[in-house]
mmCIF file of C-alpha atoms in Angstrom:
data_model
loop_
_atom_site.group_PDB
_atom_site.id
_atom_site.type_symbol
_atom_site.label_atom_id
_atom_site.label_comp_id
_atom_site.label_asym_id
_atom_site.label_seq_id
_atom_site.Cartn_x
_atom_site.Cartn_y
_atom_site.Cartn_z
ATOM 1 C CA MET O 19 -0.053 0.440 0.338
ATOM 2 C CA HIS O 20 1.139 2.858 -1.349
ATOM 3 C CA THR O 21 0.929 6.525 1.277
ATOM 4 C CA ARG O 22 0.267 8.063 -2.051
ATOM 5 C CA ASP O 23 -2.905 6.224 -2.726
ATOM 6 C CA ILE O 24 -3.409 6.763 1.029
ATOM 7 C CA GLU O 25 -3.559 10.655 0.525
ATOM 8 C CA CYS O 26 -5.476 10.177 -2.317
ATOM 9 C CA CYS O 27 -8.561 7.937 0.141
ATOM 10 C CA PHE O 28 -8.390 10.834 2.227
ATOM 11 C CA ARG O 29 -8.742 14.323 0.465
ATOM 12 C CA THR O 30 -11.046 15.882 1.919
ATOM 13 C CA GLU O 31 -13.556 16.366 -1.321
ATOM 14 C CA ASN O 32 -13.525 11.700 -1.483
ATOM 15 C CA LEU O 33 -13.903 12.350 3.010
ATOM 16 C CA PHE O 34 -16.974 15.031 2.301
ATOM 17 C CA ARG O 35 -18.924 12.834 0.567
ATOM 18 C CA VAL O 36 -18.345 9.278 2.584
ATOM 19 C CA LEU O 37 -19.368 11.901 5.940
ATOM 20 C CA GLN O 38 -22.945 12.814 3.438
ATOM 21 C CA ILE O 39 -23.680 8.914 3.005
ATOM 22 C CA ALA O 40 -23.504 8.810 6.586
ATOM 23 C CA VAL O 41 -25.852 11.543 6.902
ATOM 24 C CA ARG O 42 -28.739 10.388 4.108
ATOM 25 C CA LYS O 43 -29.098 7.302 6.644
ATOM 26 C CA ALA O 44 -29.216 8.946 9.669
ATOM 27 C CA ALA O 45 -32.097 10.839 8.005
ATOM 28 C CA SER O 46 -33.845 8.073 6.779
ATOM 29 C CA ILE O 47 -34.369 6.518 10.193
ATOM 30 C CA GLN O 48 -34.950 10.078 11.862
ATOM 31 C CA VAL O 49 -31.258 10.201 14.010
ATOM 32 C CA PRO O 50 -29.518 13.084 14.205
ATOM 33 C CA ILE O 51 -25.634 12.026 14.174
ATOM 34 C CA SER O 52 -22.278 12.836 14.562
ATOM 35 C CA VAL O 53 -19.994 11.356 12.655
ATOM 36 C CA CYS O 54 -15.836 11.329 12.634
ATOM 37 C CA ILE O 55 -13.470 9.965 10.046
ATOM 38 C CA ALA O 56 -9.792 9.217 11.727
ATOM 39 C CA ASP O 57 -6.724 8.009 9.924
ATOM 40 C CA ALA O 58 -5.285 4.553 11.037
ATOM 41 C CA SER O 59 -3.627 5.462 13.582
ATOM 42 C CA GLY O 60 -7.275 7.709 15.395
ATOM 43 C CA LEU O 61 -6.436 10.394 14.527
ATOM 44 C CA SER O 62 -10.026 13.039 13.362
ATOM 45 C CA LEU O 63 -9.957 13.599 9.986
ATOM 46 C CA ALA O 64 -12.884 14.915 8.867
ATOM 47 C CA PHE O 65 -15.499 15.368 12.363
ATOM 48 C CA LEU O 66 -19.725 16.212 11.375
ATOM 49 C CA ARG O 67 -22.587 17.372 14.420
ATOM 50 C CA MET O 68 -25.766 16.705 12.906
ATOM 51 C CA ASP O 69 -28.528 19.823 13.722
ATOM 52 C CA GLY O 70 -30.220 18.380 16.561
ATOM 53 C CA ALA O 71 -26.558 15.990 17.541
ATOM 54 C CA SER O 72 -26.690 15.309 21.739
ATOM 55 C CA LEU O 73 -23.638 17.128 22.559
ATOM 56 C CA VAL O 74 -22.178 13.392 24.097
ATOM 57 C CA SER O 75 -22.429 12.648 20.813
ATOM 58 C CA VAL O 76 -20.115 14.638 19.735
ATOM 59 C CA ASP O 77 -16.821 13.261 21.858
ATOM 60 C CA LEU O 78 -18.590 9.569 21.253
ATOM 61 C CA ALA O 79 -18.324 9.554 17.387
ATOM 62 C CA GLN O 80 -14.278 10.335 18.022
ATOM 63 C CA LYS O 81 -13.467 7.765 20.543
ATOM 64 C CA LYS O 82 -15.729 4.791 18.338
ATOM 65 C CA ALA O 83 -13.670 6.134 15.602
ATOM 66 C CA TYR O 84 -10.584 5.489 17.536
ATOM 67 C CA THR O 85 -11.957 2.186 18.861
ATOM 68 C CA ALA O 86 -12.174 1.020 15.517
ATOM 69 C CA ALA O 87 -9.043 2.214 14.481
ATOM 70 C CA MET O 88 -6.909 0.631 17.124
ATOM 71 C CA PHE O 89 -8.250 -3.089 17.364
ATOM 72 C CA LYS O 90 -9.087 -2.875 13.767
ATOM 73 C CA MET O 91 -11.994 -4.404 14.081
ATOM 74 C CA ALA O 92 -16.353 -2.855 14.700
ATOM 75 C CA THR O 93 -16.805 -1.551 18.476
ATOM 76 C CA LYS O 94 -20.259 -3.662 18.107
ATOM 77 C CA ASP O 95 -17.387 -6.307 18.890
ATOM 78 C CA LEU O 96 -15.536 -5.492 21.485
ATOM 79 C CA GLY O 97 -17.909 -6.405 23.758
ATOM 80 C CA ALA O 98 -17.362 -10.329 23.777
ATOM 81 C CA PHE O 99 -13.556 -9.415 24.755
ATOM 82 C CA ARG O 100 -15.084 -7.586 28.392
ATOM 83 C CA GLN O 101 -15.371 -9.484 31.693
ATOM 84 C CA PRO O 102 -17.432 -8.944 33.762
ATOM 85 C CA ALA O 103 -15.044 -10.011 36.622
ATOM 86 C CA ALA O 104 -11.611 -8.276 35.334
ATOM 87 C CA SER O 105 -9.865 -5.788 37.563
ATOM 88 C CA PHE O 106 -11.043 -3.078 34.861
ATOM 89 C CA PRO O 107 -13.148 -2.616 31.963
ATOM 90 C CA MET O 108 -11.898 -2.271 29.131
ATOM 91 C CA GLU O 109 -12.737 1.592 28.933
ATOM 92 C CA THR O 110 -10.679 2.312 31.032
ATOM 93 C CA ILE O 111 -7.423 1.839 28.851
ATOM 94 C CA LEU O 112 -5.980 4.632 26.976
ATOM 95 C CA GLY O 113 -7.619 7.600 29.283
ATOM 96 C CA GLY O 114 -11.009 6.798 28.904
ATOM 97 C CA LYS O 115 -11.158 6.289 24.178
ATOM 98 C CA ILE O 116 -12.106 3.602 24.354
ATOM 99 C CA VAL O 117 -15.811 2.561 23.338
ATOM 100 C CA THR O 118 -16.912 -1.036 23.401
ATOM 101 C CA PHE O 119 -20.231 -0.258 22.133
ATOM 102 C CA GLY O 120 -21.800 -0.047 18.111
ATOM 103 C CA GLY O 121 -21.544 2.412 15.925
ATOM 104 C CA GLY O 122 -17.004 1.960 14.949
ATOM 105 C CA ILE O 123 -15.531 0.832 11.586
ATOM 106 C CA PRO O 124 -12.823 0.487 11.143
ATOM 107 C CA LEU O 125 -12.058 1.374 6.948
ATOM 108 C CA LEU O 126 -10.571 -0.917 4.772
ATOM 109 C CA TYR O 127 -8.163 -0.463 1.201
ATOM 110 C CA ASN O 128 -6.743 -3.479 -0.476
ATOM 111 C CA ASP O 129 -7.823 -5.868 2.798
ATOM 112 C CA HIS O 130 -5.184 -2.836 4.942
ATOM 113 C CA LEU O 131 -6.933 -0.467 7.454
ATOM 114 C CA ILE O 132 -6.097 2.665 5.873
ATOM 115 C CA GLY O 133 -8.714 4.460 8.629
ATOM 116 C CA ALA O 134 -12.113 4.269 10.705
ATOM 117 C CA ILE O 135 -15.811 5.678 10.953
ATOM 118 C CA GLY O 136 -17.158 6.278 13.985
ATOM 119 C CA VAL O 137 -20.989 7.504 14.792
ATOM 120 C CA SER O 138 -23.585 8.751 17.333
ATOM 121 C CA GLY O 139 -26.329 10.763 18.330
ATOM 122 C CA SER O 140 -29.415 6.836 18.775
ATOM 123 C CA ARG O 141 -28.746 3.078 19.684
ATOM 124 C CA ALA O 142 -25.446 1.363 19.503
ATOM 125 C CA GLU O 143 -27.380 -1.103 16.785
ATOM 126 C CA GLN O 144 -28.512 2.164 14.575
ATOM 127 C CA ASP O 145 -25.548 3.924 14.663
ATOM 128 C CA HIS O 146 -23.671 0.749 13.857
ATOM 129 C CA GLU O 147 -26.455 0.310 11.417
ATOM 130 C CA ILE O 148 -24.950 3.937 9.296
ATOM 131 C CA ALA O 149 -21.056 3.739 10.228
ATOM 132 C CA GLN O 150 -21.853 0.467 8.317
ATOM 133 C CA ALA O 151 -23.234 2.272 5.030
ATOM 134 C CA ALA O 152 -20.746 4.761 5.214
ATOM 135 C CA ALA O 153 -17.718 1.863 5.260
ATOM 136 C CA ASP O 154 -19.354 0.419 3.257
ATOM 137 C CA ALA O 155 -19.483 3.543 0.335
ATOM 138 C CA PHE O 156 -15.633 4.490 1.002
ATOM 139 C CA PRO O 157 -14.029 2.882 -1.298
ATOM 140 C CA ASP O 158 -15.930 3.640 -4.169
ATOM 141 C CA ILE O 159 -16.299 6.385 -3.310
ATOM 142 C CA ALA O 160 -12.954 8.055 -1.830
ATOM 143 C CA CYS O 161 -10.325 4.914 -3.058
#
């Protein structure tokens, strides 16, 4: 994977188009969301908060993108790794940046992790559904 390929995927106009996919999906199910696209290191590259989205959704969307990038998996699948008897909750690692409920999806290009998308503002299942729609469109739109 060449750096030039990744840079092309993350051009501003491409990121905006992927954010629009998430917003359209959220609007179709009538939920206001915040959505964040991050690079493979979890650094936020693009963010949008719909009118009416809760303030907490801002932070959670960013954390979901970060978590999906760090673990290279959907945040909804991380709950399976939680152990009730653990000495500390998974969410406390990395300064509280980890989220273990739906809404974060890794972004892949030629089977390589290049980033992640995080969505927050509704139930975890709906957040995941919206993030998945944007992640599915990402390769065709951005790369």
